[in-house]
Structure formats: C-alpha cells, structure tokens
C-alpha cells in the first residue's frame, strides 16, 4: 500500500498563476484533509472532506478551492497564486470512528510563489 | 474550543540524555491524544496515541507518553536520545462534538540531538 500520495513534490509559481495539487489515498478512508505548514505556525487546516461528496472549510480557506473527485482523491486548487501561499502543503486521510480521528499524512508539496 | 500547547518550540539534548517534550491540552471532555513526528523534508507519521485504558502509552522508537487528566497533559519522553531522533514533534488532540472532523495540532517542538 502506498498510503497517501501527493503530486507534485515541488512547484514554483509566479503570482497570479493557477495550479492544482493532487492527493490520493489507497486505505479506503472516508475523510480527507488539506493542511498548510508554515514555520512557527504548526499545521493549519485549509479544507476537509468528511465523506465523498462533501467538503467544508477549515481555518484558512481563503484563496483555495477543493474537489473530492471520488473516495480516493481530493485535490486542492489555487486559482490565482499569491506569495502568501508559499508553504508546504500536506494531504491527510482518516477513517472517522466517532471522535477518534487518527490521520495519515502524505509526503507534502513544497510550493513557492514568486 | 480545544487547544494544544507545546512548551518550548526548540529543545536541545545530548545524545544519551533524557528527552522530554511537553504538551498540554484544553478540553471539556476526555480527548484522544496523538504525537506525530516529522523528519526533515517528510510528512508526519504517528509516533503514539492515547485512546482509552492505560494512561502510559508506548510508541515507536522507544518513545512513550503519559496521559494525566488532572494536569491535562500528555508529555512525550524517551530515556536516551539518539541522533536519529532529531526531528519536529507535534502533539494533537481530537474529540467529539462540533469538531469531530478535525485534529487540533500544537505548533510543534524541534528536537536537536547533540553528539
């Protein structure tokens, strides 16, 4: 099992460009998440999908959109990239059992916006 | 609302010394607690977790943590640090109610191990 995979691993964009970060999981989990990690800020939740067909905003959704393509795949789109979106992006998945929410993380995408 | 506080953004120890990384949480109900480790340029992986039952939990690589409800703490320890333990460590909490779908993370503690 590959677990959670993310593409690309690295990306450099110019301000105003758009791109989509891809995430897939092979653990048959119902829930998926997108986080961004910035120095000294820990992980901040951008969007999540509790189950196939649903998505909800997290702490820092502005400037992002998501699509839960099917149970395996959850993509994050930057429509018009800004330097403030320079960050490391992590996708995660979990099989929610009541309040128990052990999440499995992908290797991350390192994005630089110039 | 729940929050997680990790005391010390950077901890430095000598190889062979005790590792103690502190985590306190605020929660009105008993939570589920996790420690994740992040090695340089990698994603997060689960180190250990507390669900129910025994309050002292053991994880991978010789780490353990003790859930102390009275102190709302879940500190991570390892008796003897190894160079390979150098990484960033994150404490996280999940609980029921309106935040069912979210883990709340602390801001992380960077562990440096000196030879």
CSV table of C-alpha atoms in Angstrom, one decimal:
chain,number,residue,atom,x,y,z
A,1,UNK,CA,0.0,0.0,0.0
A,2,UNK,CA,1.3,3.4,-0.9
A,3,UNK,CA,-0.8,5.2,1.8
A,4,UNK,CA,-1.3,8.8,0.9
A,5,UNK,CA,0.4,10.1,-2.2
A,6,UNK,CA,0.8,13.7,-3.4
A,7,UNK,CA,1.8,15.3,-6.6
A,8,UNK,CA,3.8,17.3,-7.4
A,9,UNK,CA,6.6,17.2,-4.7
A,10,UNK,CA,7.8,20.7,-5.6
A,11,UNK,CA,6.4,23.6,-7.6
A,12,UNK,CA,7.4,27.2,-8.3
A,13,UNK,CA,4.7,29.6,-9.5
A,14,UNK,CA,4.5,33.2,-10.4
A,15,UNK,CA,2.0,35.5,-8.8
A,16,UNK,CA,-1.4,35.1,-10.4
A,17,UNK,CA,-0.8,31.6,-11.9
A,18,UNK,CA,-3.1,28.8,-11.0
A,19,UNK,CA,-2.3,25.2,-10.2
A,20,UNK,CA,-3.9,22.0,-8.7
A,21,UNK,CA,-2.3,19.9,-6.0
A,22,UNK,CA,-3.3,16.2,-6.3
A,23,UNK,CA,-3.8,13.8,-3.4
A,24,UNK,CA,-4.8,10.1,-3.4
A,25,UNK,CA,-5.2,7.5,-0.7
A,26,UNK,CA,-5.5,3.7,-1.0
A,27,UNK,CA,-6.7,3.0,2.5
A,28,UNK,CA,-10.4,3.3,1.7
A,29,UNK,CA,-10.7,6.1,4.2
A,30,UNK,CA,-13.9,8.2,4.2
A,31,UNK,CA,-12.3,11.5,5.3
A,32,UNK,CA,-9.6,13.6,3.7
A,33,UNK,CA,-7.9,16.9,4.6
A,34,UNK,CA,-5.6,19.6,3.3
A,35,UNK,CA,-3.2,21.4,5.6
A,36,UNK,CA,-0.6,24.0,5.1
A,37,UNK,CA,2.6,24.2,7.3
A,38,UNK,CA,4.5,27.4,7.9
A,39,UNK,CA,7.4,27.9,10.2
A,40,UNK,CA,6.2,28.5,13.8
A,41,UNK,CA,2.6,28.1,12.9
A,42,UNK,CA,2.2,24.3,13.1
A,43,UNK,CA,-0.3,22.8,10.7
A,44,UNK,CA,-3.4,24.7,9.7
A,45,UNK,CA,-6.4,23.1,8.2
A,46,UNK,CA,-7.4,24.6,4.8
A,47,UNK,CA,-10.3,22.3,3.8
A,48,UNK,CA,-11.6,18.9,4.6
A,49,UNK,CA,-14.0,16.3,3.2
A,50,UNK,CA,-15.8,14.3,5.8
A,51,UNK,CA,-17.1,11.9,3.1
A,52,UNK,CA,-17.3,11.5,-0.6
A,53,UNK,CA,-19.4,14.3,-2.0
A,54,UNK,CA,-18.9,16.8,0.9
A,55,UNK,CA,-16.4,19.4,1.5
A,56,UNK,CA,-16.1,22.1,4.3
A,57,UNK,CA,-13.8,25.0,5.1
A,58,UNK,CA,-11.1,24.8,7.7
A,59,UNK,CA,-9.2,27.5,9.5
A,60,UNK,CA,-7.6,29.2,6.4
A,61,UNK,CA,-9.7,28.5,3.3
A,62,UNK,CA,-9.3,31.9,1.5
A,63,UNK,CA,-7.6,31.6,-1.9
A,64,UNK,CA,-8.2,27.9,-2.2
A,65,UNK,CA,-10.8,25.5,-3.6
A,66,UNK,CA,-11.1,21.8,-3.3
A,67,UNK,CA,-12.7,18.9,-5.1
A,68,UNK,CA,-13.4,15.5,-3.7
A,69,UNK,CA,-13.2,13.6,-7.0
A,70,UNK,CA,-14.1,10.2,-5.6
A,71,UNK,CA,-13.4,8.3,-2.4
A,72,UNK,CA,-9.7,8.1,-3.2
A,73,UNK,CA,-8.9,11.5,-4.5
A,74,UNK,CA,-9.0,15.0,-3.0
A,75,UNK,CA,-7.5,18.0,-4.9
A,76,UNK,CA,-6.6,21.5,-3.8
A,77,UNK,CA,-6.7,24.4,-6.3
A,78,UNK,CA,-5.0,27.7,-6.2
A,79,UNK,CA,-6.9,29.9,-8.7
A,80,UNK,CA,-4.6,33.0,-8.5
A,81,UNK,CA,-1.5,32.2,-6.5
A,82,UNK,CA,-0.1,34.8,-4.1
A,83,UNK,CA,3.3,35.0,-2.3
A,84,UNK,CA,1.4,34.4,1.0
A,85,UNK,CA,0.6,31.0,-0.3
A,86,UNK,CA,4.2,29.9,-0.3
A,87,UNK,CA,4.1,27.0,2.1
A,88,UNK,CA,4.3,23.2,2.4
A,89,UNK,CA,1.0,21.5,1.8
A,90,UNK,CA,0.0,18.2,3.3
A,91,UNK,CA,-2.8,16.0,2.5
A,92,UNK,CA,-4.2,13.5,5.1
A,93,UNK,CA,-6.8,10.9,5.3
A,94,UNK,CA,-8.6,9.1,8.2
A,95,UNK,CA,-11.4,6.7,8.9
A,96,UNK,CA,-13.5,8.5,11.4
A,97,UNK,CA,-14.8,6.4,14.3
A,98,UNK,CA,-16.9,8.8,16.4
A,99,UNK,CA,-14.4,11.4,17.7
A,100,UNK,CA,-11.4,9.2,17.0
A,101,UNK,CA,-9.5,10.8,14.2
A,102,UNK,CA,-6.1,9.3,13.6
A,103,UNK,CA,-4.9,10.9,10.4
A,104,UNK,CA,-2.4,9.5,7.9
A,105,UNK,CA,-0.3,12.1,6.0
A,106,UNK,CA,1.3,12.3,2.6
A,107,UNK,CA,4.9,13.5,2.0
A,108,UNK,CA,3.9,17.0,1.1
A,109,UNK,CA,4.2,19.5,-1.7
A,110,UNK,CA,6.6,22.4,-1.4
A,111,UNK,CA,5.2,25.4,-3.2
A,112,UNK,CA,7.0,28.7,-3.8
A,113,UNK,CA,5.1,31.7,-5.2
A,114,UNK,CA,7.3,34.4,-6.6
B,1,UNK,CA,-12.9,25.2,21.8
B,2,UNK,CA,-9.9,23.0,22.2
B,3,UNK,CA,-6.3,24.0,22.0
B,4,UNK,CA,-3.0,22.3,22.3
B,5,UNK,CA,0.1,24.0,23.8
B,6,UNK,CA,3.6,22.7,23.3
B,7,UNK,CA,6.0,24.3,25.7
B,8,UNK,CA,9.3,25.1,24.0
B,9,UNK,CA,9.5,25.5,20.3
B,10,UNK,CA,13.1,24.1,20.3
B,11,UNK,CA,14.6,21.5,22.7
B,12,UNK,CA,18.2,20.5,22.6
B,13,UNK,CA,19.6,17.5,24.3
B,14,UNK,CA,22.8,15.5,24.2
B,15,UNK,CA,23.0,12.0,22.8
B,16,UNK,CA,22.1,9.6,25.6
B,17,UNK,CA,20.2,12.1,27.6
B,18,UNK,CA,16.5,12.1,28.6
B,19,UNK,CA,14.1,13.6,26.1
B,20,UNK,CA,11.1,15.4,27.5
B,21,UNK,CA,8.7,17.2,25.2
B,22,UNK,CA,5.7,18.9,26.9
B,23,UNK,CA,2.1,19.0,25.7
B,24,UNK,CA,-0.9,20.4,27.5
B,25,UNK,CA,-4.4,20.5,26.1
B,26,UNK,CA,-7.6,22.2,26.9
B,27,UNK,CA,-10.7,20.1,26.6
B,28,UNK,CA,-14.0,19.8,28.4
B,29,UNK,CA,-14.3,16.1,27.7
B,30,UNK,CA,-11.7,13.3,27.6
B,31,UNK,CA,-9.9,13.6,24.3
B,32,UNK,CA,-8.0,11.3,22.0
B,33,UNK,CA,-4.3,12.4,22.0
B,34,UNK,CA,-1.6,11.9,19.5
B,35,UNK,CA,2.1,12.5,19.0
B,36,UNK,CA,3.3,12.8,15.4
B,37,UNK,CA,7.0,13.1,14.3
B,38,UNK,CA,8.2,14.9,11.2
B,39,UNK,CA,11.7,14.1,9.9
B,40,UNK,CA,13.3,16.8,7.6
B,41,UNK,CA,11.5,17.1,4.3
B,42,UNK,CA,9.0,14.4,5.1
B,43,UNK,CA,5.4,14.2,6.1
B,44,UNK,CA,4.0,13.5,9.6
B,45,UNK,CA,4.0,9.9,10.9
B,46,UNK,CA,2.2,8.7,14.0
B,47,UNK,CA,4.5,8.1,17.0
B,48,UNK,CA,1.9,7.1,19.6
B,49,UNK,CA,-1.7,7.6,20.6
B,50,UNK,CA,-3.9,7.6,23.7
B,51,UNK,CA,-7.4,6.4,23.3
B,52,UNK,CA,-8.7,4.8,26.4
B,53,UNK,CA,-7.4,2.5,29.1
B,54,UNK,CA,-3.8,2.5,30.2
B,55,UNK,CA,-2.6,6.1,30.6
B,56,UNK,CA,1.0,5.2,29.8
B,57,UNK,CA,1.3,4.5,26.1
B,58,UNK,CA,4.3,3.3,24.2
B,59,UNK,CA,5.2,4.2,20.7
B,60,UNK,CA,7.8,3.6,18.1
B,61,UNK,CA,11.5,4.2,18.5
B,62,UNK,CA,11.4,3.9,22.3
B,63,UNK,CA,9.1,6.9,22.9
B,64,UNK,CA,6.3,6.9,25.4
B,65,UNK,CA,3.8,9.4,26.8
B,66,UNK,CA,1.6,9.5,29.8
B,67,UNK,CA,-1.9,10.9,29.8
B,68,UNK,CA,-2.6,12.9,33.0
B,69,UNK,CA,-6.2,14.0,33.1
B,70,UNK,CA,-5.7,16.1,36.3
B,71,UNK,CA,-2.9,18.0,34.7
B,72,UNK,CA,-4.4,18.0,31.2
B,73,UNK,CA,-1.0,16.9,29.9
B,74,UNK,CA,0.4,14.3,27.5
B,75,UNK,CA,4.2,14.7,27.7
B,76,UNK,CA,6.4,12.7,25.4
B,77,UNK,CA,9.6,11.1,26.8
B,78,UNK,CA,12.4,8.9,25.8
B,79,UNK,CA,15.0,7.7,28.3
B,80,UNK,CA,18.0,8.0,26.0
B,81,UNK,CA,18.2,10.3,22.9
B,82,UNK,CA,19.7,9.1,19.7
B,83,UNK,CA,20.9,11.2,16.8
B,84,UNK,CA,18.2,9.8,14.7
B,85,UNK,CA,15.6,11.3,17.0
B,86,UNK,CA,16.3,14.8,15.6
B,87,UNK,CA,13.0,15.9,14.1
B,88,UNK,CA,10.0,18.1,14.8
B,89,UNK,CA,7.3,16.7,17.1
B,90,UNK,CA,3.7,17.6,17.1
B,91,UNK,CA,1.1,16.9,19.8
B,92,UNK,CA,-2.5,16.7,18.6
B,93,UNK,CA,-6.0,16.2,20.1
B,94,UNK,CA,-9.3,15.1,18.7
B,95,UNK,CA,-12.6,14.9,20.5
B,96,UNK,CA,-16.2,14.7,19.8
B,97,UNK,CA,-18.8,17.3,19.4
B,98,UNK,CA,-18.7,20.0,16.7
B,99,UNK,CA,-15.0,19.4,15.9
B,100,UNK,CA,-15.5,15.7,15.1
B,101,UNK,CA,-13.6,16.1,11.8
B,102,UNK,CA,-10.6,17.9,13.0
B,103,UNK,CA,-7.4,17.3,14.8
B,104,UNK,CA,-6.0,20.3,16.6
B,105,UNK,CA,-2.3,20.5,16.5
B,106,UNK,CA,0.2,22.2,18.7
B,107,UNK,CA,2.8,24.4,17.0
B,108,UNK,CA,5.5,21.8,17.2
B,109,UNK,CA,8.8,21.3,19.1
B,110,UNK,CA,12.0,20.9,17.1
B,111,UNK,CA,14.3,18.4,18.8
B,112,UNK,CA,18.0,18.7,18.3
B,113,UNK,CA,20.3,16.0,19.5
B,114,UNK,CA,24.0,16.9,20.0
B,115,UNK,CA,26.8,14.4,19.8
